[in-house]
């Protein structure tokens, strides 16, 4: 690339999260990086956008240096606002993360990290979601190095219209990571329950909890690859049409009731 690429960096863990700090510093080594991110954690908000309230933007400094724009909105809001109102220019790449926690299987549906990248894709910008596969405080150094490597590749090769990359990186030291696998979204989901608790005023409240059920064992499934200490890269798209059922449904000959 002759010209420095413009890279929009966002996440769903919020602008104060260590993962976005690592991703931002990584992207500054690749081009001009701009952070537009939620002002607090917005994990599992999916592709929600804010339409009934105003969006406010703060310039957030870290150790006296400008770090990025904090927005009182969702990850998808941040990408929209970032491109249309803050950068006023279409970036060459949108990267989201590095999320603390895996975004594999069913998590992709709920993920704010992935939805931010999806929003980039909707706007016609090559986009990548990065997650580290652990909820425990992690060292993002290796994941950030990998983000540079893959982002450079995407900047060079581009991505097909409507497709983004969902990347999950094992939370391991570099030497324990066995390689990279191109994967499929698994069917894994949660066995969920609500923990019923009592607040200091004797009122009940509920907290969603659950255990992930691994429902696949093929090595090209996102969860399986990560479990086997591989980086999983899944190309995903947002056309939710079920083309197999579409053909069958046409045969139903659904008409206006007479
Ligand atoms: Mn998150």
Short mmCIF file of C-alpha atoms and ligand atoms in Angstrom, two decimals:
data_model
loop_
_atom_site.label_atom_id
_atom_site.label_comp_id
_atom_site.label_asym_id
_atom_site.label_seq_id
_atom_site.Cartn_x
_atom_site.Cartn_y
_atom_site.Cartn_z
CA UNK A 1 0.00 0.00 0.00
CA UNK A 2 1.33 3.43 -0.96
CA UNK A 3 -0.95 5.43 1.31
CA UNK A 4 -1.36 4.88 5.06
CA UNK A 5 -4.69 3.08 5.51
CA UNK A 6 -7.35 4.61 7.74
CA UNK A 7 -8.52 2.08 10.34
CA UNK A 8 -11.57 2.44 12.58
CA UNK A 9 -11.11 0.62 15.89
CA UNK A 10 -14.07 -0.25 18.11
CA UNK A 11 -15.29 -2.88 20.58
CA UNK A 12 -18.11 -3.82 22.92
CA UNK A 13 -16.14 -4.02 26.18
CA UNK A 14 -15.93 -0.23 26.20
CA UNK A 15 -13.20 2.33 25.52
CA UNK A 16 -11.50 1.64 28.89
CA UNK A 17 -11.02 -2.09 28.21
CA UNK A 18 -7.45 -3.38 27.85
CA UNK A 19 -8.35 -5.27 24.65
CA UNK A 20 -9.11 -2.11 22.65
CA UNK A 21 -5.94 -0.49 23.92
CA UNK A 22 -3.92 -3.42 22.56
CA UNK A 23 -5.82 -3.38 19.26
CA UNK A 24 -5.44 0.39 18.84
CA UNK A 25 -1.68 0.31 19.42
CA UNK A 26 -1.39 -2.61 17.01
CA UNK A 27 -3.31 -0.72 14.31
CA UNK A 28 -1.15 2.41 14.68
CA UNK A 29 1.70 0.25 13.37
CA UNK A 30 -0.34 -0.43 10.23
CA UNK A 31 -1.87 2.93 9.46
CA UNK A 32 -3.86 5.82 10.86
CA UNK A 33 -5.98 4.31 13.64
CA UNK A 34 -9.06 6.04 15.08
CA UNK A 35 -10.93 4.74 18.11
CA UNK A 36 -14.69 5.23 18.36
CA UNK A 37 -16.02 2.98 21.11
CA UNK A 38 -18.79 2.68 23.71
CA UNK A 39 -18.25 4.67 26.94
CA UNK A 40 -19.02 1.56 29.02
CA UNK A 41 -19.33 -2.16 28.50
CA UNK A 42 -21.96 -3.11 25.91
CA UNK A 43 -21.28 -6.83 25.61
CA UNK A 44 -24.09 -9.03 24.25
CA UNK A 45 -26.09 -6.12 22.87
CA UNK A 46 -25.99 -7.73 19.42
CA UNK A 47 -26.69 -5.37 16.54
CA UNK A 48 -28.77 -2.91 18.57
CA UNK A 49 -28.72 0.73 17.49
CA UNK A 50 -29.87 3.83 19.34
CA UNK A 51 -32.71 5.75 17.74
CA UNK A 52 -34.81 7.14 20.59
CA UNK A 53 -32.00 8.92 22.45
CA UNK A 54 -29.26 11.30 21.35
CA UNK A 55 -25.72 10.02 20.92
CA UNK A 56 -23.10 11.99 22.79
CA UNK A 57 -19.37 11.89 22.14
CA UNK A 58 -16.45 12.59 24.49
CA UNK A 59 -12.81 12.88 23.61
CA UNK A 60 -11.12 10.40 25.91
CA UNK A 61 -7.50 10.90 26.96
CA UNK A 62 -5.19 8.30 28.44
CA UNK A 63 -2.13 9.50 30.36
CA UNK A 64 -2.54 12.94 28.84
CA UNK A 65 -2.69 11.68 25.25
CA UNK A 66 -5.78 11.63 23.09
CA UNK A 67 -6.91 8.02 22.80
CA UNK A 68 -10.27 8.10 21.04
CA UNK A 69 -13.94 9.02 20.98
CA UNK A 70 -16.22 7.57 23.65
CA UNK A 71 -19.89 7.27 22.69
CA UNK A 72 -22.93 6.60 24.88
CA UNK A 73 -24.12 4.06 22.34
CA UNK A 74 -23.78 0.50 21.12
CA UNK A 75 -20.93 -0.98 19.06
CA UNK A 76 -23.02 -0.69 15.87
CA UNK A 77 -23.75 2.98 16.76
CA UNK A 78 -20.03 3.60 17.13
CA UNK A 79 -19.25 2.32 13.64
CA UNK A 80 -22.12 4.27 12.03
CA UNK A 81 -21.29 7.47 13.91
CA UNK A 82 -17.56 6.96 13.46
CA UNK A 83 -17.79 6.70 9.69
CA UNK A 84 -20.58 9.23 9.05
CA UNK A 85 -19.92 11.91 11.66
CA UNK A 86 -16.49 11.59 13.27
CA UNK A 87 -14.09 10.44 10.55
CA UNK A 88 -16.28 11.93 7.80
CA UNK A 89 -14.48 9.52 5.54
CA UNK A 90 -14.84 5.84 4.73
CA UNK A 91 -12.08 3.94 6.53
CA UNK A 92 -10.14 1.23 4.70
CA UNK A 93 -10.77 -1.25 7.51
CA UNK A 94 -12.94 -1.68 10.61
CA UNK A 95 -11.55 -3.81 13.44
CA UNK A 96 -13.51 -4.69 16.56
CA UNK A 97 -12.09 -6.06 19.81
CA UNK A 98 -10.03 -7.49 21.15
CA UNK A 99 -12.98 -8.94 23.04
CA UNK A 100 -12.47 -10.56 26.41
CA UNK A 101 -14.27 -13.85 25.83
CA UNK A 102 -14.90 -16.12 22.85
CA UNK A 103 -17.35 -15.23 20.09
CA UNK A 104 -17.95 -18.67 18.70
CA UNK A 105 -21.09 -20.67 17.85
CA UNK A 106 -24.29 -19.05 19.23
CA UNK A 107 -22.31 -16.19 20.83
CA UNK A 108 -21.93 -14.70 17.35
CA UNK A 109 -25.67 -13.87 17.44
CA UNK A 110 -25.44 -11.93 20.70
CA UNK A 111 -22.00 -10.42 20.25
CA UNK A 112 -21.54 -6.68 20.15
CA UNK A 113 -17.95 -7.23 19.00
CA UNK A 114 -19.09 -9.12 15.92
CA UNK A 115 -21.98 -6.72 15.29
CA UNK A 116 -19.60 -3.76 15.12
CA UNK A 117 -17.68 -5.58 12.39
CA UNK A 118 -20.97 -6.51 10.71
CA UNK A 119 -21.90 -2.83 10.66
CA UNK A 120 -18.60 -2.06 8.94
CA UNK A 121 -19.39 -4.73 6.35
CA UNK A 122 -22.89 -3.28 5.84
CA UNK A 123 -21.21 0.03 5.07
CA UNK A 124 -19.03 -1.64 2.45
CA UNK A 125 -15.83 -1.66 4.51
CA UNK A 126 -13.70 -4.79 5.02
CA UNK A 127 -14.17 -5.68 8.70
CA UNK A 128 -12.75 -8.08 11.26
CA UNK A 129 -13.87 -9.06 14.78
CA UNK A 130 -11.17 -10.24 17.18
CA UNK A 131 -11.82 -12.12 20.42
CA UNK A 132 -9.61 -13.82 22.92
CA UNK A 133 -11.17 -17.07 24.08
CA UNK A 134 -11.13 -16.48 27.81
CA UNK A 135 -13.20 -14.42 30.23
CA UNK A 136 -10.22 -14.14 32.58
CA UNK A 137 -7.93 -11.13 32.41
CA UNK A 138 -5.63 -11.90 29.49
CA UNK A 139 -2.38 -10.84 27.93
CA UNK A 140 -3.39 -9.36 24.56
CA UNK A 141 0.14 -9.08 23.14
CA UNK A 142 0.07 -12.14 20.90
CA UNK A 143 -3.52 -11.54 19.77
CA UNK A 144 -2.57 -7.96 18.85
CA UNK A 145 0.40 -9.22 16.79
CA UNK A 146 -1.90 -11.61 14.98
CA UNK A 147 -4.39 -8.77 14.40
CA UNK A 148 -1.66 -6.78 12.61
CA UNK A 149 -0.72 -9.76 10.46
CA UNK A 150 -4.32 -10.57 9.43
CA UNK A 151 -5.39 -6.94 9.02
CA UNK A 152 -2.48 -6.31 6.65
CA UNK A 153 -3.59 -9.32 4.63
CA UNK A 154 -7.22 -8.11 4.50
CA UNK A 155 -6.09 -4.61 3.47
CA UNK A 156 -4.17 -6.17 0.60
CA UNK A 157 -6.64 -8.82 -0.52
CA UNK A 158 -9.96 -7.22 0.52
CA UNK A 159 -13.03 -9.25 1.47
CA UNK A 160 -16.07 -10.20 -0.62
CA UNK A 161 -19.03 -7.82 -0.25
CA UNK A 162 -21.22 -8.85 2.67
CA UNK A 163 -18.62 -11.04 4.36
CA UNK A 164 -16.60 -10.34 7.49
CA UNK A 165 -14.03 -12.33 9.41
CA UNK A 166 -14.70 -13.54 12.93
CA UNK A 167 -11.43 -14.39 14.65
CA UNK A 168 -11.07 -16.24 17.95
CA UNK A 169 -7.65 -16.55 19.52
CA UNK A 170 -6.84 -18.99 22.33
CA UNK A 171 -5.77 -17.26 25.54
CA UNK A 172 -2.35 -18.91 25.53
CA UNK A 173 1.27 -17.88 25.26
CA UNK A 174 2.37 -17.67 21.59
CA UNK A 175 4.45 -20.86 21.76
CA UNK A 176 1.42 -22.92 22.81
CA UNK A 177 -0.73 -21.86 19.87
CA UNK A 178 -0.62 -24.64 17.29
CA UNK A 179 -1.62 -22.72 14.19
CA UNK A 180 -4.56 -21.21 12.32
CA UNK A 181 -7.72 -22.96 11.13
CA UNK A 182 -10.36 -21.64 8.77
CA UNK A 183 -13.53 -22.68 10.51
CA UNK A 184 -17.33 -22.88 10.48
CA UNK A 185 -19.69 -21.51 13.10
CA UNK A 186 -20.46 -24.30 15.53
CA UNK A 187 -23.86 -25.26 16.90
CA UNK A 188 -22.72 -24.94 20.51
CA UNK A 189 -25.20 -23.17 22.77
CA UNK A 190 -25.85 -22.65 26.43
CA UNK A 191 -27.74 -24.69 28.92
CA UNK A 192 -29.15 -21.65 30.65
CA UNK A 193 -30.68 -20.97 34.01
CA UNK A 194 -31.63 -17.94 36.05
CA UNK A 195 -29.97 -17.64 39.39
CA UNK A 196 -32.71 -16.32 41.68
CA UNK A 197 -31.31 -14.05 44.36
CA UNK A 198 -32.56 -11.63 46.99
CA UNK A 199 -31.58 -7.96 47.17
CA UNK A 200 -30.99 -6.03 50.45
CA UNK A 201 -34.66 -5.02 50.44
CA UNK A 202 -35.89 -8.63 50.28
CA UNK A 203 -36.95 -8.42 46.66
CA UNK A 204 -36.12 -11.18 44.22
CA UNK A 205 -33.93 -10.61 41.22
CA UNK A 206 -32.58 -12.91 38.53
CA UNK A 207 -29.18 -13.28 36.95
CA UNK A 208 -28.76 -15.23 33.71
CA UNK A 209 -26.16 -17.94 33.91
CA UNK A 210 -25.32 -21.04 31.96
CA UNK A 211 -22.92 -23.67 30.81
CA UNK A 212 -21.74 -23.87 27.20
CA UNK A 213 -22.66 -27.10 25.49
CA UNK A 214 -20.24 -28.17 22.79
CA UNK A 215 -22.39 -29.90 20.17
CA UNK A 216 -19.77 -30.53 17.50
CA UNK A 217 -16.51 -32.41 17.31
CA UNK A 218 -15.26 -31.74 13.76
CA UNK A 219 -11.90 -29.99 13.77
CA UNK A 220 -13.14 -27.22 11.42
CA UNK A 221 -15.69 -25.94 13.95
CA UNK A 222 -14.80 -22.65 15.64
CA UNK A 223 -15.15 -23.91 19.24
CA UNK A 224 -13.28 -27.14 18.50
CA UNK A 225 -10.37 -25.36 16.83
CA UNK A 226 -10.00 -22.97 19.76
CA UNK A 227 -10.24 -25.84 22.25
CA UNK A 228 -7.44 -27.57 20.36
CA UNK A 229 -5.34 -24.39 20.71
CA UNK A 230 -5.74 -23.12 17.14
CA UNK A 231 -6.73 -19.62 16.08
CA UNK A 232 -10.17 -19.95 14.44
CA UNK A 233 -11.08 -17.68 11.52
CA UNK A 234 -14.69 -17.96 10.39
CA UNK A 235 -15.95 -15.99 7.39
CA UNK A 236 -19.50 -14.91 8.27
CA UNK A 237 -22.32 -13.10 6.47
CA UNK A 238 -25.56 -11.46 7.48
CA UNK A 239 -27.91 -12.82 4.84
CA UNK A 240 -30.09 -14.91 7.15
CA UNK A 241 -32.15 -16.45 4.34
CA UNK A 242 -32.42 -20.22 4.52
CA UNK A 243 -32.10 -21.03 0.80
CA UNK A 244 -32.88 -24.74 1.21
CA UNK A 245 -36.16 -24.04 3.00
CA UNK A 246 -36.99 -21.21 0.59
CA UNK A 247 -37.29 -23.73 -2.26
CA UNK A 248 -39.52 -26.00 -0.17
CA UNK A 249 -41.62 -23.14 1.13
CA UNK A 250 -42.36 -22.06 -2.45
CA UNK A 251 -43.94 -25.48 -2.96
CA UNK A 252 -46.42 -24.74 -0.15
CA UNK A 253 -48.07 -22.29 -2.57
CA UNK A 254 -49.03 -19.90 0.20
CA UNK A 255 -51.75 -17.55 -1.12
CA UNK A 256 -54.10 -14.92 0.16
CA UNK A 257 -56.90 -16.70 2.02
CA UNK A 258 -60.10 -16.75 -0.06
MN1 LIG B 1 -17.47 -8.03 25.10
#
